[in-house]
Amino acid sequence: MIKNPRLSHSISQISWSRLIDMIKYKASWYDKKCIQISKAFPSSKLCNKCGYKKEDLTLAIREWTCPECKTKHDRDINASINILNEAIRINNECTTGQVGI
Ligand SMILES: [Zn+2]
């Protein structure tokens, strides 16, 4: 069914929704906080060192070098660092009430 273009989007959405529900449940179970970032957050495209945004990054590009600070990035590791930093930023906004940059 996932190969059917009419159904695949709906199935994927349900799966993600269910996964997020399970993560929230587990976080609550262990008295932890689950912070969800925006789907539009460009986690792979942002350099985690200087914040440069690589607009032309495609899925096929697994490694890239930031033209601003020359840091070499593994796509997935860079994205995970950016997601962590974004979650920390959102958490700080929630706990201090101050909107970050
Ligand atoms: Zn950079």
mmCIF file of N, CA and C and ligand atoms in Angstrom:
data_model
loop_
_atom_site.group_PDB
_atom_site.id
_atom_site.type_symbol
_atom_site.label_atom_id
_atom_site.label_comp_id
_atom_site.label_asym_id
_atom_site.label_seq_id
_atom_site.Cartn_x
_atom_site.Cartn_y
_atom_site.Cartn_z
ATOM 1 N N MET A 1 0.814 -1.203 0.000
ATOM 2 C CA MET A 1 0.000 0.000 0.000
ATOM 3 C C MET A 1 0.852 1.259 0.000
ATOM 4 N N ILE A 2 2.057 1.175 0.618
ATOM 5 C CA ILE A 2 2.912 2.359 0.698
ATOM 6 C C ILE A 2 3.412 2.774 -0.690
ATOM 7 N N LYS A 3 3.418 1.808 -1.659
ATOM 8 C CA LYS A 3 3.864 2.130 -3.016
ATOM 9 C C LYS A 3 2.773 2.819 -3.823
ATOM 10 N N ASN A 4 1.550 2.736 -3.349
ATOM 11 C CA ASN A 4 0.438 3.404 -4.020
ATOM 12 C C ASN A 4 0.501 4.891 -3.715
ATOM 13 N N PRO A 5 0.702 5.754 -4.737
ATOM 14 C CA PRO A 5 0.860 7.189 -4.481
ATOM 15 C C PRO A 5 -0.351 7.828 -3.804
ATOM 16 N N ARG A 6 -1.529 7.251 -4.022
ATOM 17 C CA ARG A 6 -2.739 7.815 -3.398
ATOM 18 C C ARG A 6 -2.803 7.508 -1.903
ATOM 19 N N LEU A 7 -2.272 6.345 -1.521
ATOM 20 C CA LEU A 7 -2.365 5.910 -0.128
ATOM 21 C C LEU A 7 -1.101 6.181 0.694
ATOM 22 N N SER A 8 0.039 6.257 0.028
ATOM 23 C CA SER A 8 1.305 6.301 0.755
ATOM 24 C C SER A 8 1.413 7.496 1.698
ATOM 25 N N HIS A 9 0.930 8.661 1.256
ATOM 26 C CA HIS A 9 1.029 9.842 2.111
ATOM 27 C C HIS A 9 0.199 9.658 3.378
ATOM 28 N N SER A 10 -1.022 9.184 3.231
ATOM 29 C CA SER A 10 -1.891 8.976 4.393
ATOM 30 C C SER A 10 -1.318 7.936 5.344
ATOM 31 N N ILE A 11 -0.795 6.849 4.783
ATOM 32 C CA ILE A 11 -0.215 5.797 5.619
ATOM 33 C C ILE A 11 1.010 6.327 6.360
ATOM 34 N N SER A 12 1.845 7.082 5.655
ATOM 35 C CA SER A 12 3.035 7.644 6.292
ATOM 36 C C SER A 12 2.649 8.592 7.416
ATOM 37 N N GLN A 13 1.634 9.417 7.169
ATOM 38 C CA GLN A 13 1.191 10.357 8.195
ATOM 39 C C GLN A 13 0.691 9.622 9.433
ATOM 40 N N ILE A 14 -0.081 8.564 9.236
ATOM 41 C CA ILE A 14 -0.599 7.792 10.365
ATOM 42 C C ILE A 14 0.549 7.148 11.129
ATOM 43 N N SER A 15 1.521 6.608 10.402
ATOM 44 C CA SER A 15 2.659 5.965 11.051
ATOM 45 C C SER A 15 3.451 6.964 11.883
ATOM 46 N N TRP A 16 3.724 8.145 11.313
ATOM 47 C CA TRP A 16 4.474 9.163 12.053
ATOM 48 C C TRP A 16 3.693 9.609 13.277
ATOM 49 N N SER A 17 2.400 9.800 13.091
ATOM 50 C CA SER A 17 1.554 10.225 14.205
ATOM 51 C C SER A 17 1.579 9.191 15.332
ATOM 52 N N ARG A 18 1.501 7.927 14.953
ATOM 53 C CA ARG A 18 1.522 6.846 15.946
ATOM 54 C C ARG A 18 2.883 6.772 16.639
ATOM 55 N N LEU A 19 3.958 6.942 15.862
ATOM 56 C CA LEU A 19 5.308 6.928 16.442
ATOM 57 C C LEU A 19 5.457 8.068 17.451
ATOM 58 N N ILE A 20 4.998 9.259 17.074
ATOM 59 C CA ILE A 20 5.100 10.415 17.974
ATOM 60 C C ILE A 20 4.287 10.175 19.246
ATOM 61 N N ASP A 21 3.093 9.597 19.099
ATOM 62 C CA ASP A 21 2.277 9.271 20.271
ATOM 63 C C ASP A 21 3.015 8.311 21.202
ATOM 64 N N MET A 22 3.672 7.310 20.622
ATOM 65 C CA MET A 22 4.409 6.336 21.438
ATOM 66 C C MET A 22 5.602 6.994 22.142
ATOM 67 N N ILE A 23 6.298 7.882 21.442
ATOM 68 C CA ILE A 23 7.443 8.574 22.056
ATOM 69 C C ILE A 23 6.960 9.457 23.207
ATOM 70 N N LYS A 24 5.852 10.163 22.997
ATOM 71 C CA LYS A 24 5.293 11.003 24.067
ATOM 72 C C LYS A 24 4.869 10.153 25.262
ATOM 73 N N TYR A 25 4.264 9.014 24.982
ATOM 74 C CA TYR A 25 3.840 8.098 26.048
ATOM 75 C C TYR A 25 5.046 7.617 26.851
ATOM 76 N N LYS A 26 6.087 7.194 26.145
ATOM 77 C CA LYS A 26 7.286 6.690 26.820
ATOM 78 C C LYS A 26 7.977 7.794 27.602
ATOM 79 N N ALA A 27 8.034 9.003 27.030
ATOM 80 C CA ALA A 27 8.655 10.135 27.722
ATOM 81 C C ALA A 27 7.902 10.412 29.022
ATOM 82 N N SER A 28 6.589 10.424 28.938
ATOM 83 C CA SER A 28 5.764 10.649 30.127
ATOM 84 C C SER A 28 5.979 9.547 31.152
ATOM 85 N N TRP A 29 6.055 8.313 30.690
ATOM 86 C CA TRP A 29 6.261 7.155 31.557
ATOM 87 C C TRP A 29 7.540 7.310 32.387
ATOM 88 N N TYR A 30 8.600 7.833 31.731
ATOM 89 C CA TYR A 30 9.883 8.004 32.410
ATOM 90 C C TYR A 30 10.075 9.421 32.954
ATOM 91 N N ASP A 31 8.985 10.171 33.063
ATOM 92 C CA ASP A 31 8.993 11.534 33.588
ATOM 93 C C ASP A 31 9.972 12.431 32.810
ATOM 94 N N LYS A 32 9.971 12.285 31.482
ATOM 95 C CA LYS A 32 10.814 13.091 30.595
ATOM 96 C C LYS A 32 9.933 13.962 29.723
ATOM 97 N N LYS A 33 10.559 14.910 29.085
ATOM 98 C CA LYS A 33 9.825 15.833 28.228
ATOM 99 C C LYS A 33 10.074 15.491 26.756
ATOM 100 N N CYS A 34 9.026 15.479 25.962
ATOM 101 C CA CYS A 34 9.144 15.254 24.520
ATOM 102 C C CYS A 34 8.894 16.595 23.829
ATOM 103 N N ILE A 35 9.857 17.077 23.100
ATOM 104 C CA ILE A 35 9.724 18.360 22.400
ATOM 105 C C ILE A 35 9.682 18.090 20.908
ATOM 106 N N GLN A 36 8.616 18.517 20.282
ATOM 107 C CA GLN A 36 8.441 18.307 18.840
ATOM 108 C C GLN A 36 8.815 19.592 18.109
ATOM 109 N N ILE A 37 9.714 19.485 17.135
ATOM 110 C CA ILE A 37 10.105 20.666 16.366
ATOM 111 C C ILE A 37 9.270 20.729 15.089
ATOM 112 N N SER A 38 9.305 21.861 14.427
ATOM 113 C CA SER A 38 8.522 22.075 13.216
ATOM 114 C C SER A 38 8.962 21.129 12.095
ATOM 115 N N LYS A 39 7.997 20.643 11.328
ATOM 116 C CA LYS A 39 8.312 19.818 10.154
ATOM 117 C C LYS A 39 9.125 20.608 9.141
ATOM 118 N N ALA A 40 8.971 21.923 9.158
ATOM 119 C CA ALA A 40 9.651 22.783 8.189
ATOM 120 C C ALA A 40 11.064 23.182 8.635
ATOM 121 N N PHE A 41 11.471 22.769 9.833
ATOM 122 C CA PHE A 41 12.808 23.137 10.307
ATOM 123 C C PHE A 41 13.858 22.475 9.413
ATOM 124 N N PRO A 42 14.775 23.269 8.832
ATOM 125 C CA PRO A 42 15.749 22.721 7.859
ATOM 126 C C PRO A 42 16.962 22.087 8.540
ATOM 127 N N SER A 43 16.736 20.993 9.269
ATOM 128 C CA SER A 43 17.795 20.395 10.089
ATOM 129 C C SER A 43 19.010 19.930 9.282
ATOM 130 N N SER A 44 18.803 19.416 8.093
ATOM 131 C CA SER A 44 19.928 18.929 7.283
ATOM 132 C C SER A 44 20.667 20.064 6.593
ATOM 133 N N LYS A 45 19.956 21.132 6.286
ATOM 134 C CA LYS A 45 20.533 22.208 5.484
ATOM 135 C C LYS A 45 21.319 23.236 6.276
ATOM 136 N N LEU A 46 21.131 23.261 7.597
ATOM 137 C CA LEU A 46 21.815 24.262 8.418
ATOM 138 C C LEU A 46 23.164 23.742 8.898
ATOM 139 N N CYS A 47 24.189 24.580 8.785
ATOM 140 C CA CYS A 47 25.491 24.254 9.379
ATOM 141 C C CYS A 47 25.339 24.413 10.885
ATOM 142 N N ASN A 48 25.661 23.352 11.642
ATOM 143 C CA ASN A 48 25.483 23.431 13.107
ATOM 144 C C ASN A 48 26.537 24.294 13.785
ATOM 145 N N LYS A 49 27.570 24.707 13.038
ATOM 146 C CA LYS A 49 28.635 25.555 13.618
ATOM 147 C C LYS A 49 28.349 27.038 13.441
ATOM 148 N N CYS A 50 27.941 27.432 12.222
ATOM 149 C CA CYS A 50 27.792 28.867 11.950
ATOM 150 C C CYS A 50 26.372 29.273 11.540
ATOM 151 N N GLY A 51 25.500 28.311 11.259
ATOM 152 C CA GLY A 51 24.120 28.631 10.909
ATOM 153 C C GLY A 51 23.879 28.868 9.429
ATOM 154 N N TYR A 52 24.927 28.710 8.595
ATOM 155 C CA TYR A 52 24.738 28.863 7.145
ATOM 156 C C TYR A 52 23.702 27.858 6.651
ATOM 157 N N LYS A 53 22.831 28.280 5.717
ATOM 158 C CA LYS A 53 21.804 27.397 5.174
ATOM 159 C C LYS A 53 22.154 27.007 3.740
ATOM 160 N N LYS A 54 22.367 25.729 3.511
ATOM 161 C CA LYS A 54 22.702 25.228 2.175
ATOM 162 C C LYS A 54 21.401 24.903 1.448
ATOM 163 N N GLU A 55 20.943 25.851 0.658
ATOM 164 C CA GLU A 55 19.647 25.736 -0.020
ATOM 165 C C GLU A 55 19.607 24.618 -1.059
ATOM 166 N N ASP A 56 20.741 24.332 -1.694
ATOM 167 C CA ASP A 56 20.744 23.364 -2.794
ATOM 168 C C ASP A 56 21.061 21.936 -2.346
ATOM 169 N N LEU A 57 20.947 21.652 -1.046
ATOM 170 C CA LEU A 57 21.215 20.303 -0.551
ATOM 171 C C LEU A 57 20.111 19.346 -0.995
ATOM 172 N N THR A 58 20.490 18.280 -1.685
ATOM 173 C CA THR A 58 19.525 17.274 -2.127
ATOM 174 C C THR A 58 19.672 16.020 -1.265
ATOM 175 N N LEU A 59 18.698 15.101 -1.349
ATOM 176 C CA LEU A 59 18.759 13.863 -0.575
ATOM 177 C C LEU A 59 19.967 13.012 -0.941
ATOM 178 N N ALA A 60 20.433 13.136 -2.163
ATOM 179 C CA ALA A 60 21.563 12.320 -2.616
ATOM 180 C C ALA A 60 22.887 12.766 -1.989
ATOM 181 N N ILE A 61 22.960 13.999 -1.533
ATOM 182 C CA ILE A 61 24.192 14.520 -0.936
ATOM 183 C C ILE A 61 24.232 14.103 0.533
ATOM 184 N N ARG A 62 25.156 13.200 0.867
ATOM 185 C CA ARG A 62 25.250 12.680 2.239
ATOM 186 C C ARG A 62 26.272 13.436 3.077
ATOM 187 N N GLU A 63 27.235 14.080 2.409
ATOM 188 C CA GLU A 63 28.255 14.870 3.115
ATOM 189 C C GLU A 63 28.425 16.177 2.377
ATOM 190 N N TRP A 64 28.662 17.239 3.125
ATOM 191 C CA TRP A 64 28.904 18.540 2.497
ATOM 192 C C TRP A 64 29.795 19.391 3.387
ATOM 193 N N THR A 65 30.455 20.360 2.756
ATOM 194 C CA THR A 65 31.342 21.261 3.479
ATOM 195 C C THR A 65 30.727 22.655 3.465
ATOM 196 N N CYS A 66 30.629 23.251 4.619
ATOM 197 C CA CYS A 66 30.043 24.587 4.733
ATOM 198 C C CYS A 66 30.950 25.603 4.038
ATOM 199 N N PRO A 67 30.412 26.383 3.101
ATOM 200 C CA PRO A 67 31.241 27.365 2.400
ATOM 201 C C PRO A 67 31.645 28.553 3.287
ATOM 202 N N GLU A 68 30.968 28.742 4.398
ATOM 203 C CA GLU A 68 31.272 29.866 5.292
ATOM 204 C C GLU A 68 32.380 29.526 6.289
ATOM 205 N N CYS A 69 32.218 28.423 7.032
ATOM 206 C CA CYS A 69 33.187 28.100 8.096
ATOM 207 C C CYS A 69 34.057 26.888 7.762
ATOM 208 N N LYS A 70 33.814 26.274 6.591
ATOM 209 C CA LYS A 70 34.606 25.136 6.081
ATOM 210 C C LYS A 70 34.466 23.860 6.916
ATOM 211 N N THR A 71 33.446 23.773 7.754
ATOM 212 C CA THR A 71 33.206 22.550 8.522
ATOM 213 C C THR A 71 32.642 21.485 7.597
ATOM 214 N N LYS A 72 33.187 20.249 7.709
ATOM 215 C CA LYS A 72 32.713 19.132 6.908
ATOM 216 C C LYS A 72 31.605 18.422 7.682
ATOM 217 N N HIS A 73 30.433 18.216 7.034
ATOM 218 C CA HIS A 73 29.281 17.637 7.712
ATOM 219 C C HIS A 73 28.879 16.297 7.128
ATOM 220 N N ASP A 74 28.585 15.333 8.026
ATOM 221 C CA ASP A 74 27.809 14.168 7.658
ATOM 222 C C ASP A 74 26.357 14.624 7.780
ATOM 223 N N ARG A 75 25.577 14.409 6.749
ATOM 224 C CA ARG A 75 24.213 14.928 6.699
ATOM 225 C C ARG A 75 23.386 14.569 7.944
ATOM 226 N N ASP A 76 23.393 13.281 8.335
ATOM 227 C CA ASP A 76 22.547 12.819 9.437
ATOM 228 C C ASP A 76 23.043 13.314 10.795
ATOM 229 N N ILE A 77 24.350 13.308 10.986
ATOM 230 C CA ILE A 77 24.896 13.786 12.266
ATOM 231 C C ILE A 77 24.651 15.280 12.407
ATOM 232 N N ASN A 78 24.862 16.039 11.313
ATOM 233 C CA ASN A 78 24.589 17.476 11.334
ATOM 234 C C ASN A 78 23.118 17.736 11.661
ATOM 235 N N ALA A 79 22.224 16.974 11.026
ATOM 236 C CA ALA A 79 20.787 17.155 11.280
ATOM 237 C C ALA A 79 20.449 16.843 12.731
ATOM 238 N N SER A 80 21.037 15.791 13.288
ATOM 239 C CA SER A 80 20.720 15.429 14.675
ATOM 240 C C SER A 80 21.193 16.509 15.643
ATOM 241 N N ILE A 81 22.349 17.106 15.370
ATOM 242 C CA ILE A 81 22.845 18.193 16.232
ATOM 243 C C ILE A 81 21.905 19.399 16.129
ATOM 244 N N ASN A 82 21.477 19.725 14.907
ATOM 245 C CA ASN A 82 20.556 20.855 14.725
ATOM 246 C C ASN A 82 19.209 20.608 15.399
ATOM 247 N N ILE A 83 18.709 19.372 15.334
ATOM 248 C CA ILE A 83 17.433 19.042 15.983
ATOM 249 C C ILE A 83 17.570 19.171 17.497
ATOM 250 N N LEU A 84 18.681 18.672 18.047
ATOM 251 C CA LEU A 84 18.915 18.799 19.492
ATOM 252 C C LEU A 84 18.962 20.277 19.894
ATOM 253 N N ASN A 85 19.722 21.075 19.130
ATOM 254 C CA ASN A 85 19.838 22.506 19.452
ATOM 255 C C ASN A 85 18.487 23.213 19.356
ATOM 256 N N GLU A 86 17.675 22.841 18.358
ATOM 257 C CA GLU A 86 16.350 23.450 18.210
ATOM 258 C C GLU A 86 15.453 23.057 19.386
ATOM 259 N N ALA A 87 15.517 21.812 19.818
ATOM 260 C CA ALA A 87 14.716 21.369 20.966
ATOM 261 C C ALA A 87 15.144 22.107 22.232
ATOM 262 N N ILE A 88 16.441 22.295 22.403
ATOM 263 C CA ILE A 88 16.939 23.043 23.571
ATOM 264 C C ILE A 88 16.444 24.488 23.505
ATOM 265 N N ARG A 89 16.468 25.070 22.310
ATOM 266 C CA ARG A 89 15.993 26.450 22.150
ATOM 267 C C ARG A 89 14.499 26.543 22.506
ATOM 268 N N ILE A 90 13.695 25.611 22.006
ATOM 269 C CA ILE A 90 12.254 25.610 22.298
ATOM 270 C C ILE A 90 12.020 25.401 23.794
ATOM 271 N N ASN A 91 12.771 24.483 24.390
ATOM 272 C CA ASN A 91 12.630 24.230 25.828
ATOM 273 C C ASN A 91 12.967 25.476 26.633
ATOM 274 N N ASN A 92 14.031 26.184 26.246
ATOM 275 C CA ASN A 92 14.414 27.401 26.958
ATOM 276 C C ASN A 92 13.338 28.467 26.830
ATOM 277 N N GLU A 93 12.722 28.572 25.662
ATOM 278 C CA GLU A 93 11.620 29.523 25.486
ATOM 279 C C GLU A 93 10.472 29.186 26.424
ATOM 280 N N CYS A 94 10.190 27.895 26.548
ATOM 281 C CA CYS A 94 9.068 27.465 27.393
ATOM 282 C C CYS A 94 9.353 27.692 28.872
ATOM 283 N N THR A 95 10.604 27.481 29.281
ATOM 284 C CA THR A 95 10.918 27.592 30.709
ATOM 285 C C THR A 95 11.208 29.021 31.135
ATOM 286 N N THR A 96 11.791 29.842 30.227
ATOM 287 C CA THR A 96 12.111 31.222 30.609
ATOM 288 C C THR A 96 11.078 32.212 30.099
ATOM 289 N N GLY A 97 10.299 31.801 29.104
ATOM 290 C CA GLY A 97 9.330 32.717 28.514
ATOM 291 C C GLY A 97 9.951 33.698 27.553
ATOM 292 N N GLN A 98 11.286 33.575 27.340
ATOM 293 C CA GLN A 98 11.975 34.481 26.419
ATOM 294 C C GLN A 98 12.096 33.829 25.057
ATOM 295 N N VAL A 99 11.785 34.582 24.034
ATOM 296 C CA VAL A 99 11.896 34.087 22.667
ATOM 297 C C VAL A 99 13.341 34.229 22.229
ATOM 298 N N GLY A 100 13.939 33.112 21.738
ATOM 299 C CA GLY A 100 15.331 33.129 21.298
ATOM 300 C C GLY A 100 15.484 33.750 19.934
ATOM 301 N N ILE A 101 16.730 33.793 19.480
ATOM 302 C CA ILE A 101 17.037 34.396 18.182
ATOM 303 C C ILE A 101 16.701 33.435 17.083
HETATM 304 ZN ZN ZN B 1 29.309 26.785 8.733
#
